[in-house]
């Protein structure tokens, strides 16, 4: 699963959800689709990845972040 966190407020914009934030995969790897229309310009956001292995929940926070800019 994936989640999106606003780095200015430290709040989840999109929280982990077992239905809507599942990762997809194909022959080249894993991916997800995120619609960015509702994100605030000139703000930084962080992507987090969650997995469950043998009933253990692991959240990967590898500092994957991006900035939405006014275009």
mmCIF file with all atom_site columns, C-alpha atoms in Angstrom:
data_model
loop_
_atom_site.group_PDB
_atom_site.id
_atom_site.type_symbol
_atom_site.label_atom_id
_atom_site.label_alt_id
_atom_site.label_comp_id
_atom_site.label_asym_id
_atom_site.label_entity_id
_atom_site.label_seq_id
_atom_site.pdbx_PDB_ins_code
_atom_site.Cartn_x
_atom_site.Cartn_y
_atom_site.Cartn_z
_atom_site.occupancy
_atom_site.B_iso_or_equiv
_atom_site.pdbx_formal_charge
_atom_site.auth_seq_id
_atom_site.auth_comp_id
_atom_site.auth_asym_id
_atom_site.auth_atom_id
_atom_site.pdbx_PDB_model_num
ATOM 1  C CA . UNK A 1 1  ? 0.000  0.000   0.000   1.00 0.00 ? 1  UNK A CA 1
ATOM 2  C CA . UNK A 1 2  ? 1.089  3.607   -0.434  1.00 0.00 ? 2  UNK A CA 1
ATOM 3  C CA . UNK A 1 3  ? 0.325  6.830   1.405   1.00 0.00 ? 3  UNK A CA 1
ATOM 4  C CA . UNK A 1 4  ? 1.018  10.509  0.804   1.00 0.00 ? 4  UNK A CA 1
ATOM 5  C CA . UNK A 1 5  ? 2.065  12.880  3.579   1.00 0.00 ? 5  UNK A CA 1
ATOM 6  C CA . UNK A 1 6  ? 2.179  16.684  3.459   1.00 0.00 ? 6  UNK A CA 1
ATOM 7  C CA . UNK A 1 7  ? 5.599  17.672  4.787   1.00 0.00 ? 7  UNK A CA 1
ATOM 8  C CA . UNK A 1 8  ? 4.450  21.163  5.864   1.00 0.00 ? 8  UNK A CA 1
ATOM 9  C CA . UNK A 1 9  ? 1.667  19.883  8.139   1.00 0.00 ? 9  UNK A CA 1
ATOM 10 C CA . UNK A 1 10 ? 3.007  16.341  8.721   1.00 0.00 ? 10 UNK A CA 1
ATOM 11 C CA . UNK A 1 11 ? -0.523 15.047  8.018   1.00 0.00 ? 11 UNK A CA 1
ATOM 12 C CA . UNK A 1 12 ? -1.572 12.285  5.657   1.00 0.00 ? 12 UNK A CA 1
ATOM 13 C CA . UNK A 1 13 ? -3.214 13.665  2.517   1.00 0.00 ? 13 UNK A CA 1
ATOM 14 C CA . UNK A 1 14 ? -3.885 10.098  1.379   1.00 0.00 ? 14 UNK A CA 1
ATOM 15 C CA . UNK A 1 15 ? -3.654 7.454   4.088   1.00 0.00 ? 15 UNK A CA 1
ATOM 16 C CA . UNK A 1 16 ? -2.933 3.756   3.588   1.00 0.00 ? 16 UNK A CA 1
ATOM 17 C CA . UNK A 1 17 ? -6.122 2.048   2.394   1.00 0.00 ? 17 UNK A CA 1
ATOM 18 C CA . UNK A 1 18 ? -6.528 -1.655  1.654   1.00 0.00 ? 18 UNK A CA 1
ATOM 19 C CA . UNK A 1 19 ? -8.820 -0.920  -1.303  1.00 0.00 ? 19 UNK A CA 1
ATOM 20 C CA . UNK A 1 20 ? -7.655 2.326   -2.920  1.00 0.00 ? 20 UNK A CA 1
ATOM 21 C CA . UNK A 1 21 ? -3.899 2.495   -2.331  1.00 0.00 ? 21 UNK A CA 1
ATOM 22 C CA . UNK A 1 22 ? -2.746 -0.968  -3.351  1.00 0.00 ? 22 UNK A CA 1
ATOM 23 C CA . UNK A 1 23 ? 0.432  -1.190  -5.377  1.00 0.00 ? 23 UNK A CA 1
ATOM 24 C CA . UNK A 1 24 ? 0.173  -2.684  -8.851  1.00 0.00 ? 24 UNK A CA 1
ATOM 25 C CA . UNK A 1 25 ? 2.860  -4.590  -10.707 1.00 0.00 ? 25 UNK A CA 1
ATOM 26 C CA . UNK A 1 26 ? 3.798  -5.693  -14.186 1.00 0.00 ? 26 UNK A CA 1
ATOM 27 C CA . UNK A 1 27 ? 6.826  -7.331  -15.798 1.00 0.00 ? 27 UNK A CA 1
ATOM 28 C CA . UNK A 1 28 ? 9.026  -4.274  -15.089 1.00 0.00 ? 28 UNK A CA 1
ATOM 29 C CA . UNK A 1 29 ? 8.162  -3.748  -11.406 1.00 0.00 ? 29 UNK A CA 1
ATOM 30 C CA . UNK A 1 30 ? 5.709  -2.223  -8.958  1.00 0.00 ? 30 UNK A CA 1
ATOM 31 C CA . UNK A 1 31 ? 3.833  1.047   -9.492  1.00 0.00 ? 31 UNK A CA 1
ATOM 32 C CA . UNK A 1 32 ? 0.801  3.090   -8.476  1.00 0.00 ? 32 UNK A CA 1
ATOM 33 C CA . UNK A 1 33 ? -1.279 5.823   -10.059 1.00 0.00 ? 33 UNK A CA 1
ATOM 34 C CA . UNK A 1 34 ? -1.844 9.042   -8.128  1.00 0.00 ? 34 UNK A CA 1
ATOM 35 C CA . UNK A 1 35 ? -4.038 11.906  -9.283  1.00 0.00 ? 35 UNK A CA 1
ATOM 36 C CA . UNK A 1 36 ? -2.446 15.189  -8.242  1.00 0.00 ? 36 UNK A CA 1
ATOM 37 C CA . UNK A 1 37 ? -5.277 17.630  -9.019  1.00 0.00 ? 37 UNK A CA 1
ATOM 38 C CA . UNK A 1 38 ? -6.115 18.186  -5.340  1.00 0.00 ? 38 UNK A CA 1
ATOM 39 C CA . UNK A 1 39 ? -2.557 18.813  -4.128  1.00 0.00 ? 39 UNK A CA 1
ATOM 40 C CA . UNK A 1 40 ? -1.475 22.302  -3.088  1.00 0.00 ? 40 UNK A CA 1
ATOM 41 C CA . UNK A 1 41 ? 1.128  24.004  -5.299  1.00 0.00 ? 41 UNK A CA 1
ATOM 42 C CA . UNK A 1 42 ? 4.497  24.965  -3.812  1.00 0.00 ? 42 UNK A CA 1
ATOM 43 C CA . UNK A 1 43 ? 4.248  22.217  -1.154  1.00 0.00 ? 43 UNK A CA 1
ATOM 44 C CA . UNK A 1 44 ? 6.407  19.185  -0.525  1.00 0.00 ? 44 UNK A CA 1
ATOM 45 C CA . UNK A 1 45 ? 4.878  15.715  -0.215  1.00 0.00 ? 45 UNK A CA 1
ATOM 46 C CA . UNK A 1 46 ? 6.372  12.404  0.880   1.00 0.00 ? 46 UNK A CA 1
ATOM 47 C CA . UNK A 1 47 ? 5.462  8.938   -0.417  1.00 0.00 ? 47 UNK A CA 1
ATOM 48 C CA . UNK A 1 48 ? 5.413  6.073   2.089   1.00 0.00 ? 48 UNK A CA 1
ATOM 49 C CA . UNK A 1 49 ? 5.088  2.366   1.286   1.00 0.00 ? 49 UNK A CA 1
ATOM 50 C CA . UNK A 1 50 ? 3.526  -0.207  3.634   1.00 0.00 ? 50 UNK A CA 1
ATOM 51 C CA . UNK A 1 51 ? 3.719  -3.983  3.369   1.00 0.00 ? 51 UNK A CA 1
ATOM 52 C CA . UNK A 1 52 ? 2.504  -6.848  5.516   1.00 0.00 ? 52 UNK A CA 1
ATOM 53 C CA . UNK A 1 53 ? 4.717  -9.946  5.696   1.00 0.00 ? 53 UNK A CA 1
ATOM 54 C CA . UNK A 1 54 ? 3.909  -12.854 8.028   1.00 0.00 ? 54 UNK A CA 1
ATOM 55 C CA . UNK A 1 55 ? 1.467  -10.651 9.996   1.00 0.00 ? 55 UNK A CA 1
ATOM 56 C CA . UNK A 1 56 ? 4.196  -8.009  10.494  1.00 0.00 ? 56 UNK A CA 1
ATOM 57 C CA . UNK A 1 57 ? 3.452  -4.507  9.198   1.00 0.00 ? 57 UNK A CA 1
ATOM 58 C CA . UNK A 1 58 ? 6.451  -2.645  7.796   1.00 0.00 ? 58 UNK A CA 1
ATOM 59 C CA . UNK A 1 59 ? 6.306  1.004   6.668   1.00 0.00 ? 59 UNK A CA 1
ATOM 60 C CA . UNK A 1 60 ? 9.133  2.104   4.396   1.00 0.00 ? 60 UNK A CA 1
ATOM 61 C CA . UNK A 1 61 ? 10.050 5.772   4.745   1.00 0.00 ? 61 UNK A CA 1
ATOM 62 C CA . UNK A 1 62 ? 12.965 6.177   2.353   1.00 0.00 ? 62 UNK A CA 1
ATOM 63 C CA . UNK A 1 63 ? 12.536 9.965   1.986   1.00 0.00 ? 63 UNK A CA 1
ATOM 64 C CA . UNK A 1 64 ? 10.849 9.765   -1.407  1.00 0.00 ? 64 UNK A CA 1
ATOM 65 C CA . UNK A 1 65 ? 9.504  13.286  -1.684  1.00 0.00 ? 65 UNK A CA 1
ATOM 66 C CA . UNK A 1 66 ? 8.483  15.732  -4.381  1.00 0.00 ? 66 UNK A CA 1
ATOM 67 C CA . UNK A 1 67 ? 7.304  19.309  -4.758  1.00 0.00 ? 67 UNK A CA 1
ATOM 68 C CA . UNK A 1 68 ? 4.186  20.413  -6.614  1.00 0.00 ? 68 UNK A CA 1
ATOM 69 C CA . UNK A 1 69 ? 5.049  23.565  -8.572  1.00 0.00 ? 69 UNK A CA 1
ATOM 70 C CA . UNK A 1 70 ? 2.886  26.201  -10.249 1.00 0.00 ? 70 UNK A CA 1
ATOM 71 C CA . UNK A 1 71 ? 3.189  25.505  -13.920 1.00 0.00 ? 71 UNK A CA 1
#
